[in-house]
XYZ file of C-alpha atoms in Angstrom:
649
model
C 14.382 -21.920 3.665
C 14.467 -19.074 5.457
C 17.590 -18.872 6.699
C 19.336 -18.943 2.822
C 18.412 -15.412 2.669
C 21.155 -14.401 4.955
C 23.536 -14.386 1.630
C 21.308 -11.830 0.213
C 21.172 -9.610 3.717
C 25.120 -9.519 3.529
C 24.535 -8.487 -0.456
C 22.570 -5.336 0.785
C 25.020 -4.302 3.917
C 27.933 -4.257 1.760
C 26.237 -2.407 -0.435
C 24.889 0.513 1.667
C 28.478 0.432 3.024
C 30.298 0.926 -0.121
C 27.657 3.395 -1.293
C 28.267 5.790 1.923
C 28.011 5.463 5.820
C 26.536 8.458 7.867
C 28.767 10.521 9.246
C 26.957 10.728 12.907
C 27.549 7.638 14.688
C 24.974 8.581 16.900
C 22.434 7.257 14.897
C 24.382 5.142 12.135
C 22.671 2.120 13.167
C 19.095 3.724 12.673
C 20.215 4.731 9.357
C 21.195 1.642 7.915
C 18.458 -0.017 9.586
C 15.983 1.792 7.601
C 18.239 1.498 4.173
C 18.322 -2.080 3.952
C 14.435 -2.519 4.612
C 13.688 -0.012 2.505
C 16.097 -1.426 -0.163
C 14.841 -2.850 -3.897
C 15.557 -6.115 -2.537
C 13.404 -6.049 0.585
C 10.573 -5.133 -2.751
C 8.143 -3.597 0.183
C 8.375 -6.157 2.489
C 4.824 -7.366 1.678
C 4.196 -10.488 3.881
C 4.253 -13.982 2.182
C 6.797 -12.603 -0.430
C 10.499 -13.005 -0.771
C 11.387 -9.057 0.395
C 9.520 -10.207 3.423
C 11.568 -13.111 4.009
C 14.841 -10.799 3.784
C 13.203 -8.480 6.243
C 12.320 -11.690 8.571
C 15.873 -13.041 8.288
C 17.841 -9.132 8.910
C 15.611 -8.754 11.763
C 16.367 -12.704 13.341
C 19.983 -12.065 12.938
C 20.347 -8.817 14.816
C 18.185 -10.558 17.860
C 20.713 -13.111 17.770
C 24.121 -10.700 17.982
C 22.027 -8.953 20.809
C 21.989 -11.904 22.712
C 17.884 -11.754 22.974
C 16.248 -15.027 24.170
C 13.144 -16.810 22.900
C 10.353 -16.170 24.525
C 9.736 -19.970 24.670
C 11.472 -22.869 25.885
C 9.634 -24.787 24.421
C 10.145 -24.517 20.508
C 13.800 -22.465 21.499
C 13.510 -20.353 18.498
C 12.991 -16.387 17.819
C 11.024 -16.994 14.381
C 6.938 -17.937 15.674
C 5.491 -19.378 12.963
C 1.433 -18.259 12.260
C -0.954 -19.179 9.972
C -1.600 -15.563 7.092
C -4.273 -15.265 4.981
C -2.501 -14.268 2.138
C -3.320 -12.526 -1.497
C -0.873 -13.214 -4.123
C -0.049 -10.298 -6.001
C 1.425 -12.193 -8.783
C -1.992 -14.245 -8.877
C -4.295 -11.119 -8.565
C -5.756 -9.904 -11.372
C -7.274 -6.032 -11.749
C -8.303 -4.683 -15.790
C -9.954 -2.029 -16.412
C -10.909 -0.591 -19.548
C -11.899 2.570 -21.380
C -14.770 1.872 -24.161
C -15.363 4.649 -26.312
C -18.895 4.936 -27.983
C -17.792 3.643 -31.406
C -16.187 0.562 -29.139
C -12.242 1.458 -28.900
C -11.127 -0.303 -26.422
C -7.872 1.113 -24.154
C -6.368 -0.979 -21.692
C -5.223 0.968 -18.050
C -1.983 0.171 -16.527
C -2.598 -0.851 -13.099
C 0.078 1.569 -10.735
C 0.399 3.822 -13.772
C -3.246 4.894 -15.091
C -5.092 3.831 -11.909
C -4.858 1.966 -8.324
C -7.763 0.141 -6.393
C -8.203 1.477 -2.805
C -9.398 -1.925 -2.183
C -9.269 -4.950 -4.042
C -12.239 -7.574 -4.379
C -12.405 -11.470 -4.404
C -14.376 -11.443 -7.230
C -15.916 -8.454 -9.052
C -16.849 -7.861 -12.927
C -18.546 -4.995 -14.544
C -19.298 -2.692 -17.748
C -21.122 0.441 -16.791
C -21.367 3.758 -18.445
C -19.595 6.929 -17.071
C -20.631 10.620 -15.895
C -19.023 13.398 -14.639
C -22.546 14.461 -13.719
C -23.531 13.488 -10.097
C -26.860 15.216 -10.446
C -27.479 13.129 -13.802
C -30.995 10.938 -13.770
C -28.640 7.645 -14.836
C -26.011 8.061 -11.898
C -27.536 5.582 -9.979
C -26.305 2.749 -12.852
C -22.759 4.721 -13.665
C -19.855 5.127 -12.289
C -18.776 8.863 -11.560
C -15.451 10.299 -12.674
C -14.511 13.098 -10.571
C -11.367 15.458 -10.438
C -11.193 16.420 -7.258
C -13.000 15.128 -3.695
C -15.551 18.527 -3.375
C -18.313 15.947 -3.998
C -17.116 12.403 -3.218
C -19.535 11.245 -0.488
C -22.262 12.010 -2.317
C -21.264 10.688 -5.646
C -19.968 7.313 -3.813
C -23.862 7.093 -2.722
C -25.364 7.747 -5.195
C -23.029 5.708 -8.373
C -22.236 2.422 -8.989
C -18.493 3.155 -8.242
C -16.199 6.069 -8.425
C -13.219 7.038 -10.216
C -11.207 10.054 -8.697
C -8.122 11.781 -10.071
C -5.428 11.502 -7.332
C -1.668 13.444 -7.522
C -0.097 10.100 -6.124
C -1.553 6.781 -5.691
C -1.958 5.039 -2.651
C -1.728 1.344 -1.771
C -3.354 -0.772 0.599
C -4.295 -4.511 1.307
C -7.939 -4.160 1.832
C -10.073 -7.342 0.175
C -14.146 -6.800 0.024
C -14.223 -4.221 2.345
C -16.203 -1.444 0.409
C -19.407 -2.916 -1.749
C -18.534 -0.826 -4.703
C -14.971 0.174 -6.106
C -12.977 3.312 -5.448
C -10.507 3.627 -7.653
C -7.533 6.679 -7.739
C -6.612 7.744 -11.183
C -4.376 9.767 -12.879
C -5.012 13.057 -14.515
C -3.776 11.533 -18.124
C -6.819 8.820 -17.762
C -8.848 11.510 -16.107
C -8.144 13.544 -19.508
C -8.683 10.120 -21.682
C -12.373 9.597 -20.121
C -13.293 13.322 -20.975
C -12.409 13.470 -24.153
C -14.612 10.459 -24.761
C -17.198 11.555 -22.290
C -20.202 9.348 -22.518
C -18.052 6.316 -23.244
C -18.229 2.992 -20.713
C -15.553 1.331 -17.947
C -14.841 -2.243 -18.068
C -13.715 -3.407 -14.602
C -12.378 -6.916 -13.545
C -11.268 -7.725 -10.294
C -10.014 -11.358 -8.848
C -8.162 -11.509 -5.753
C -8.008 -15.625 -3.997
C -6.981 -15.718 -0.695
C -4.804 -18.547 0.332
C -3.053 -19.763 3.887
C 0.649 -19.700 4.284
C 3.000 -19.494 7.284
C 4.329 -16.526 8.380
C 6.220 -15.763 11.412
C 6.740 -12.962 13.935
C 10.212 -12.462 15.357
C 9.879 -12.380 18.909
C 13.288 -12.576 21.624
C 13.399 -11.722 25.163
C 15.690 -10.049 27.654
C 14.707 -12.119 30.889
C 13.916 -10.358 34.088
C 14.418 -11.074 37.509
C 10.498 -12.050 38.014
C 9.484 -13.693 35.158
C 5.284 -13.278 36.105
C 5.490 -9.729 34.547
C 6.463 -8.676 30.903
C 6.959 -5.558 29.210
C 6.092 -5.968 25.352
C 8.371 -3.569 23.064
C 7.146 -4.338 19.518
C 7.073 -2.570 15.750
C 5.549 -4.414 12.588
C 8.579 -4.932 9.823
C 5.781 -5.861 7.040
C 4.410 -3.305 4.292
C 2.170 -3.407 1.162
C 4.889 -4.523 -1.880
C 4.625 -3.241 -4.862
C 2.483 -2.472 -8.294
C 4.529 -3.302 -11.416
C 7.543 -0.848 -11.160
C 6.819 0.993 -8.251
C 8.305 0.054 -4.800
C 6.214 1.123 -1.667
C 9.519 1.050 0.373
C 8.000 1.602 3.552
C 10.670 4.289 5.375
C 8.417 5.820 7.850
C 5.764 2.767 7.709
C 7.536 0.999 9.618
C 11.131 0.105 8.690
C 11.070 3.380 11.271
C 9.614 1.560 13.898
C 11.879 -1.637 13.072
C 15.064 0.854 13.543
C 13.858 2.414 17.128
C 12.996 -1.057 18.288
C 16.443 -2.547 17.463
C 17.635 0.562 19.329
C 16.069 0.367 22.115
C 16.912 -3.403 22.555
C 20.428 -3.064 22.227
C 20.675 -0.309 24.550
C 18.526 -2.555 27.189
C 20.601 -5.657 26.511
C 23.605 -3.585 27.454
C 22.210 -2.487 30.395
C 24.404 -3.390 33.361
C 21.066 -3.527 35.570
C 18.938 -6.772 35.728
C 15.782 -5.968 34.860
C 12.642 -6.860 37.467
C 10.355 -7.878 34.139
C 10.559 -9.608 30.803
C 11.528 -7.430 28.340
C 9.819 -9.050 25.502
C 10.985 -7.323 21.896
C 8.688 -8.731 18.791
C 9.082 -7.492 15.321
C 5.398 -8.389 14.330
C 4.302 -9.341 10.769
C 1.097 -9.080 8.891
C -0.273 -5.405 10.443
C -1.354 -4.209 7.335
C -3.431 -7.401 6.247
C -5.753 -6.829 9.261
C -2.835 -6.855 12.375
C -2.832 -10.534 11.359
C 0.439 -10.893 13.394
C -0.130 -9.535 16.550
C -3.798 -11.396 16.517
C -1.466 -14.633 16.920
C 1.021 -13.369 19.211
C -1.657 -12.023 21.620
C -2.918 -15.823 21.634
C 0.663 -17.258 21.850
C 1.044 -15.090 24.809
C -2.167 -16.970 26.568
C -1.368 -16.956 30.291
C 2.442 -16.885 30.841
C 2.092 -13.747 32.352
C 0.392 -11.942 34.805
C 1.361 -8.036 34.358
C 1.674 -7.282 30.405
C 1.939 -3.614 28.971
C 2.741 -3.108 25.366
C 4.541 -0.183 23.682
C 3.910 -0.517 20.160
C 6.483 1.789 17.900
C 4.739 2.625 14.210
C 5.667 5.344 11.878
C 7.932 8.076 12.828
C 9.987 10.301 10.590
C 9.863 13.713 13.234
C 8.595 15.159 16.168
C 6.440 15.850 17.572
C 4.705 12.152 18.131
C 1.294 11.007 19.540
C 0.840 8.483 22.333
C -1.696 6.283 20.673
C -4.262 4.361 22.787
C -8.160 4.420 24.032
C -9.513 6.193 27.284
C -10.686 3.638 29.557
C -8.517 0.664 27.894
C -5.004 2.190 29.098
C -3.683 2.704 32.739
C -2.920 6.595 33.734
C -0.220 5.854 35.928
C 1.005 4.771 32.791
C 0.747 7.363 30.565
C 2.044 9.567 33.456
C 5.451 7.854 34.140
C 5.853 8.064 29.846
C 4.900 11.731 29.950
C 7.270 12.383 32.328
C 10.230 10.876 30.151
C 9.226 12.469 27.051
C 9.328 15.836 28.823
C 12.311 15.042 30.786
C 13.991 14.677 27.451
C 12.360 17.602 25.249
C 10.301 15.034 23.314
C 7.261 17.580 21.869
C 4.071 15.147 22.042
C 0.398 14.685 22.002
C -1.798 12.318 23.811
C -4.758 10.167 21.391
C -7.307 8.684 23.208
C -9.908 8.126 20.770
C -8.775 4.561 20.120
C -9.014 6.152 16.257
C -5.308 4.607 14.993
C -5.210 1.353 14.502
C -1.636 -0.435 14.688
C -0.848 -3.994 16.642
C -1.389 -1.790 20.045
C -5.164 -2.609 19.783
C -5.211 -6.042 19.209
C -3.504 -5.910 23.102
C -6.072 -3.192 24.151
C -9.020 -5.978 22.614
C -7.945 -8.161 25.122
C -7.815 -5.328 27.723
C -4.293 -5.207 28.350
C -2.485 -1.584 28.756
C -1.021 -0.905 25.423
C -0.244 2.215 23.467
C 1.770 2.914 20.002
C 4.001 5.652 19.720
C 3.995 7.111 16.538
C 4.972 10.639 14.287
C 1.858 12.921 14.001
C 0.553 13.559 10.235
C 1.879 10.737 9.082
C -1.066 9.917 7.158
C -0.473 12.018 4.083
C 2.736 10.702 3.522
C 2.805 6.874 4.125
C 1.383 3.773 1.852
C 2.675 5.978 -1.215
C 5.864 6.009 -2.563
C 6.624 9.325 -1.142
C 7.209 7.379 2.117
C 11.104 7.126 1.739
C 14.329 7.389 3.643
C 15.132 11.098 3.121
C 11.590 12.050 4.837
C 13.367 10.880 8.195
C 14.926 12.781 11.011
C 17.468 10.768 12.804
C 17.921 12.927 15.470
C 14.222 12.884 16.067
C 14.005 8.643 16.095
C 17.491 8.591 18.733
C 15.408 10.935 21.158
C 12.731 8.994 20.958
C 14.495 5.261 21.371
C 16.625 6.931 23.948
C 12.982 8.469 26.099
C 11.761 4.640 26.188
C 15.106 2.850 27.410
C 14.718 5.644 30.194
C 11.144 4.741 30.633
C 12.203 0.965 31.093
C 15.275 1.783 33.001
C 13.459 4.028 35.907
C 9.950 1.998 35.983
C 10.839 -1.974 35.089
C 9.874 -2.809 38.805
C 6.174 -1.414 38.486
C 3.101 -2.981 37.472
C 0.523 -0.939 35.825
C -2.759 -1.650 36.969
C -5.911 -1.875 34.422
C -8.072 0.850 34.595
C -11.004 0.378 32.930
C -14.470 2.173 34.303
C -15.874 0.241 36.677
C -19.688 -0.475 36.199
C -21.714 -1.491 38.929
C -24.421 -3.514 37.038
C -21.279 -5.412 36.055
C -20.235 -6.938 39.545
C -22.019 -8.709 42.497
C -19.408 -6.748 44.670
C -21.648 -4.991 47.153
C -21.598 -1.331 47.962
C -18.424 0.584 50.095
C -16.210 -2.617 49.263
C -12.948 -2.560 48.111
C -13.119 -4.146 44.556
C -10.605 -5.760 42.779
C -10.581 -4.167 39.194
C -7.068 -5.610 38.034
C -8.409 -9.255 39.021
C -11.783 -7.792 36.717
C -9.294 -7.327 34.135
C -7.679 -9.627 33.954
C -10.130 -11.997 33.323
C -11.669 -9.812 30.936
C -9.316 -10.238 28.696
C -9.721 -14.267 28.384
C -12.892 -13.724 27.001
C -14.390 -13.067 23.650
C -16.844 -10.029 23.211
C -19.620 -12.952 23.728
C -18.267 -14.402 26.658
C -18.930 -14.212 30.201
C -18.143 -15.869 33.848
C -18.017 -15.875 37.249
C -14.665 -15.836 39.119
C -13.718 -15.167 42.714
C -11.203 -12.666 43.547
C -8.556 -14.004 46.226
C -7.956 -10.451 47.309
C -11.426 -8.554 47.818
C -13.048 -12.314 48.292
C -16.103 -11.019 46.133
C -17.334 -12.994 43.341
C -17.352 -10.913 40.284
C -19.314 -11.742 36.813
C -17.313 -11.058 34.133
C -18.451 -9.895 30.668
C -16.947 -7.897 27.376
C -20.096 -6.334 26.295
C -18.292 -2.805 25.737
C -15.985 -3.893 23.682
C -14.243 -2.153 20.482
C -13.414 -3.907 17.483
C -10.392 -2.829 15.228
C -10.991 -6.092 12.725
C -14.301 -4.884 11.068
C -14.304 -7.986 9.833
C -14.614 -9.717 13.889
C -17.293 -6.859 13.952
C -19.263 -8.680 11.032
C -18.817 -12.448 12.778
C -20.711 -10.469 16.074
C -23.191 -8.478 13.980
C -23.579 -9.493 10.384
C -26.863 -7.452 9.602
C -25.857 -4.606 10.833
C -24.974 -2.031 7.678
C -22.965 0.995 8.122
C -21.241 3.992 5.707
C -17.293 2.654 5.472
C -16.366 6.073 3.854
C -18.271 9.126 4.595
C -16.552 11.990 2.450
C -13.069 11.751 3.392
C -13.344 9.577 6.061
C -12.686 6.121 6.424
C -13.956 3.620 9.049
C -11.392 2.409 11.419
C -12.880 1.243 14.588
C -16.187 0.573 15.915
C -17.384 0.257 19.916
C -20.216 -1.353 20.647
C -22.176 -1.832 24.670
C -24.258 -4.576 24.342
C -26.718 -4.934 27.401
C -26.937 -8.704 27.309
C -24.825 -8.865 30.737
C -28.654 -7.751 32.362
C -30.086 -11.028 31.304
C -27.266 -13.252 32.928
C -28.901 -14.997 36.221
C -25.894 -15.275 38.445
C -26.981 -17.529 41.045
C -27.343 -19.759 38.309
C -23.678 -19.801 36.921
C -21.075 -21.864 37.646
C -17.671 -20.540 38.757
C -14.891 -20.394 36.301
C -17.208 -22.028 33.754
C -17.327 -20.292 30.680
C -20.795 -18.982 29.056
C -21.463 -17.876 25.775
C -24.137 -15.335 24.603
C -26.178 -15.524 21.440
C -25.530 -12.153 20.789
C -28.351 -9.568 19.144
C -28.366 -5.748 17.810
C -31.528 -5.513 19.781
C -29.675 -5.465 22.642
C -27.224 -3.119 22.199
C -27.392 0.050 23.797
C -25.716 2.240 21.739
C -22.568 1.970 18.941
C -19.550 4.200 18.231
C -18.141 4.228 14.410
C -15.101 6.401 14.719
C -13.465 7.520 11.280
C -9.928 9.126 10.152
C -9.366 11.294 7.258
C -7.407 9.937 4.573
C -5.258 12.927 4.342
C -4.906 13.916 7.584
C -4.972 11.379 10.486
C -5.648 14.249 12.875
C -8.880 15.234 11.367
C -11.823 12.929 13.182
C -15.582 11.879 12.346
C -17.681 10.163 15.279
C -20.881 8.968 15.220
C -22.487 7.535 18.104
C -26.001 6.031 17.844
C -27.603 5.612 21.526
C -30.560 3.415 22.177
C -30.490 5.005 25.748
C -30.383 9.205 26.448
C -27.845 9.785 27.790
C -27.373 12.457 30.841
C -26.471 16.078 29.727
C -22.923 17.455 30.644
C -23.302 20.023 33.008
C -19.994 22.017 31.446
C -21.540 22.155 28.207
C -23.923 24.496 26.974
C -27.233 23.392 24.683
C -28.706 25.142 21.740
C -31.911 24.183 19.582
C -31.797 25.222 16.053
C -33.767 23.417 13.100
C -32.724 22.320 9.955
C -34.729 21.531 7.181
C -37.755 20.821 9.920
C -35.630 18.374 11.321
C -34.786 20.035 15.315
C -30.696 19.442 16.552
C -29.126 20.018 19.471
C -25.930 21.750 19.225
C -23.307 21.713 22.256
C -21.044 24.094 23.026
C -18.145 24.117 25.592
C -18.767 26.521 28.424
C -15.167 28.013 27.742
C -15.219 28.228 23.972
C -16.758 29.548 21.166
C -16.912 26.181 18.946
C -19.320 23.749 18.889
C -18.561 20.460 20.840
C -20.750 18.350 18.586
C -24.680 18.000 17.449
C -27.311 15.528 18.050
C -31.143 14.477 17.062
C -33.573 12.026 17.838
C -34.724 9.068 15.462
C -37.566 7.147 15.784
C -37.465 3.377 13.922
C -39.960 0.353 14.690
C -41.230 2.729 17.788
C -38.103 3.380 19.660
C -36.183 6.297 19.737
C -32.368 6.822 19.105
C -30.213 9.414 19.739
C -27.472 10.350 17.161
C -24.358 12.576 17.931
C -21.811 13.551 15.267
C -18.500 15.299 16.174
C -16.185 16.502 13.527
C -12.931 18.070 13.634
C -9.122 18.083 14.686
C -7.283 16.690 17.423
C -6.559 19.137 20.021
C -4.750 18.357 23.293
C -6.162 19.687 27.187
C -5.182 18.857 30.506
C -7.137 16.133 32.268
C -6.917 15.044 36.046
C -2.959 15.814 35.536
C -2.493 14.334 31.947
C -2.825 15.267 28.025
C -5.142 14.114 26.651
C -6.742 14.601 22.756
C -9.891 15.344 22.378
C -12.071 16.432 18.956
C -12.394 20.214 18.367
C -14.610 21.783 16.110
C -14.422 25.541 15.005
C -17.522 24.959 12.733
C -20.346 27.658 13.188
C -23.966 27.240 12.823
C -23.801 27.772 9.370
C -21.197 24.826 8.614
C -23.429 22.126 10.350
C -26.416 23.415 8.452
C -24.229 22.658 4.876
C -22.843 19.538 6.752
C -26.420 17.872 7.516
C -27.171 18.635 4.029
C -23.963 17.074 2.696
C -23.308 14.165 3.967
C -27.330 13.545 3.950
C -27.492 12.403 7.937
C -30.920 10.911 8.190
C -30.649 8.612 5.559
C -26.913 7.119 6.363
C -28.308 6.649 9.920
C -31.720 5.514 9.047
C -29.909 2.707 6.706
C -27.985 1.843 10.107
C -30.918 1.790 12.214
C -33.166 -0.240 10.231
C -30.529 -3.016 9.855
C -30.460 -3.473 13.658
């Protein structure tokens, strides 16, 4: 069925030709790339919907007049089928309604007067409004608010809140906030006001459902077929809301446009390359990197050297190098550094593991992956500002052309893992060489609850192998793991994106009672984890971080840092400063629940880039004085958002 969509594809090329081709060769092909996925027939490219199928079908067809290879021999085909949870827009149903006091009743347009940040499976509700958040019945309202000066603390406190926004929007997120946030316009902003003490009717039914989807996956084979290099960029977005077409330009037909770049450029390459060059268009990222999740799996053990450069959202320079310290090799992120300068490509370096694109489902199985990507995108994409004219051609050639000269000078090399190593976590002895690729490696089999004992054929040790630091980018994997555990999904501005947990249950594991190569599960419990990271993104500007890090174990003061006591509201913090700076690295207090104590650590503030052992890297900067974190603490009400946390361990 697929496949009769090609008559439609030809529909759209013929028209973008007739309607004008750019005059710079150069980058014609990125340009008309981007036009026909961003075209009213591709309708947003949701997954499970026919635009999506179009996109699928464009996509196959240039892999095949490349010449690319499936990646299997075994099913001989570039489309890899999956199974999607999918939501039906056209089976979704959202109402809400305006009741005046004398019982008018005024129907919202859904994309028009108002739009969901995320939608629920089932949710139904009248409640009276206020624009009061200090009034006594707030606590049984929802809150109407015109701007975001007091969000977090009216999302707390209400039943639900309604906030003007300029433009709306649009995500896929089902159930994953316990009470609704919903953007409005200023017209139904006006309409609530002039009835003021008036009720909102809200309705909300979203059923999920399984279909197939596929990921388009081809291959340019190497020499030595053990190693791969994985080039990917997800071709799905978020659809539509009645007229409105989220066309997706930077997020990701984009991506789609460098990728197709880059692998014709490599197929043409005279040279034979050493590795797999493995080029997947993935589906499903923005319904919870669905996609990638089944690729990773499909993968299994072909290989046994995999990097992935992921490619997601770029309309200019500069970009950021997207990945997570610890989960990503140096040697790595050197050789790509290199290029990027080389070829006048301005750039940043993320460690934070903050972003979340199909890079980390590669890094949650502790494989070196990163995803190169246009810095401040956030502002601009899932809205239907997000559109071909934002893009700089010139910008996305530069950047296609810095990674075919990546792959062209370092195809032969294998990038070795290089995770921390932790002695508690091997039964390597003392002053030997360790093998901490084979330690990867293995990892990476294993779930978060897993563990086992392998022997290394090179340093001849046995090693026990566990994932108890792990980070999860599906908060709902985080849930399976740790279901009673409650945390704050949106503090102010932010919004939960990733959380890292180290779970100490590796200390319990009797080795000279396990079985090589067998496989052991855990029966995992927050009492034994030793501390949790929740790391949060603004919504308007991606570079602007929140991390808080709960520690059931003090941890050692930096020696570059300098300490500062100051109490606030009888509650003592420790601020800490950088040696070199003026700004405050971050604060910190002590909590005490069922008679242990926790330390808490909040850092706030933008991305800024330093020099570390000979790379960039992005770390959080704060130019907050003493007087900010006092009105901070008192904001954002700290005790009681951790206290909630703690007390659900």
């Amino acid at each position: 069925m697929i496949h009769l969509c090609k008559v439609f594809i030809g529909a759209i090329l013929m028209t973008i030709f007739l309607a004008g081709c750019s005059e710079e060769a150069d980058y014609a092909q990125l340009e008309e790339t981007i036009r026909i996925l961003t075209s009213d027939e591709m309708d947003g490219r949701l997954t499970g919907t026919k635009g999506n199928d179009l996109a699928l079908s464009f996509i196959e067809e240039k892999y095949q007049e490349l010449g690319l290879e499936p990646i299997s021999s075994d099913t001989g085909k570039l489309l890899l089928p999956y199974p999607h949870k999918f939501h039906d827009p056209e089976k979704g149903e959202y109402q809400i309604q305006i009741i005046s006091e004398s019982g008018v009743e005024t129907d919202l347009i859904r994309g028009v007067d108002f739009l969901e940040r995320s939608g629920y499976s089932s949710y139904e509700k009248t409640l009276p409004i206020t624009f009061d958040i200090e009034s006594p019945e707030i606590e049984q309202a929802y809150v109407v608010l015109k701007d975001r000066s007091n969000f977090q603390e009216a999302f707390e406190k209400s039943q639900g809140v309604f906030i003007v926004e300029e433009v709306f929007s649009k995500t896929l997120s089902i159930d994953t906030v316990d009470k609704p946030h919903i953007q409005i316009s200023q017209k139904t902003y006006d309409r609530l006001k002039e009835i003021s003490s008036g009720q909102i009717m809200m309705y909300s039914s979203v059923k999920e459902e399984m279909i197939d989807a596929y990921n388009v996956a081809g291959k340019i084979p190497g020499k030595d077929n053990k190693n791969a290099i994985v080039l990917s960029a997800h071709f799905d977005h978020v659809g539509w809301v009645g007229d409105t077409i989220y066309r997706g330009a930077i997020d990701n037909a984009s991506g789609v446009a460098v990728l197709l770049e880059i692998a014709e450029k490599l197929a043409d390459s005279v040279e034979e390359f050493d590795s797999d060059i493995i080029i997947v268009a993935f589906n499903g990222e923005e319904s919870e990197l669905q996609g990638s999740s089944h690729f990773i799996e499909e993968l299994g053990d072909k290989y046994n050297s995999i990097y992935n450069i992921n490619l997601d959202s770029f309309y200019k320079t500069p970009v950021s190098i997207v990945s997570q310290e610890d989960e990503v090799s140096e040697d790595l992120l050197g050789d790509l550094i290199s290029v990027l300068k080389e070829n006048s490509v301005e750039f940043n370096t993320d460690l934070s593991g903050g972003l979340r694109s199909d890079h980390s489902t590669f890094l949650s199985k502790h494989i070196n992956a990163m995803t190169i990507s246009s810095q401040n995108v956030t502002p601009i994409i899932h809205r239907p500002l997000d559109t071909i004219e934002e893009i700089d051609f010139i910008s996305l050639l530069k950047v296609a052309d810095s990674i075919v000269e990546f792959i062209n000078k370092h195809h032969r090399k294998e990038y070795v893992f290089t995770q921390n190593y932790d002695p508690e976590n091997s039964t390597s002895q003392v002053g030997e060489e360790v093998d901490y690729e084979f330690q990867a490696t293995e990892r990476a089999k294993l779930q978060h609850n897993e563990y086992t004992l392998k022997r290394s054929t090179k340093d001849k040790n046995y090693h026990l192998i566990d994932n108890s630091d792990f980070t999860f980018t599906d908060l709902h994997e985080f849930k399976e793991y740790y279901s009673t555990i409650d945390y704050e999904s949106i503090i102010e501005e932010y919004h939960i994106n990733s959380i890292r947990v180290f779970n100490s249950y590796f200390r319990k594991i009797d080795v000279s009672k396990l079985e090589e190569d067998k496989v052991y599960t855990h029966d995992l419990s927050s009492d034994d984890l030793l501390w949790i990271l929740f790391s949060y993104s603004s919504i308007h500007d991606e570079k602007q971080k929140l991390l808080v890090e709960i520690r059931k174990e003090t941890s050692m003061e930096d020696k570059e840092l300098v300490y500062k006591e100051m109490v606030i509201n009888g509650i003592p913090y420790t601020l800490s400063y950088s040696e070199n700076s003026d700004h405050l690295f971050g604060f910190s207090y002590n909590q005490v629940v069922n008679g242990l104590t926790y330390t808490v650590s909040f850092r706030k503030g933008e991305e800024v880039v330093s020099e570390f052992e000979s790379h960039q890297v992005t770390g959080i900067k704060s130019s907050l004085s003493e007087e900010d974190i006092t009105a901070l603490i008192e904001d954002i009400n700290i005790q009681e958002m951790v206290l909630k946390t703690l007390k659900s361990f």
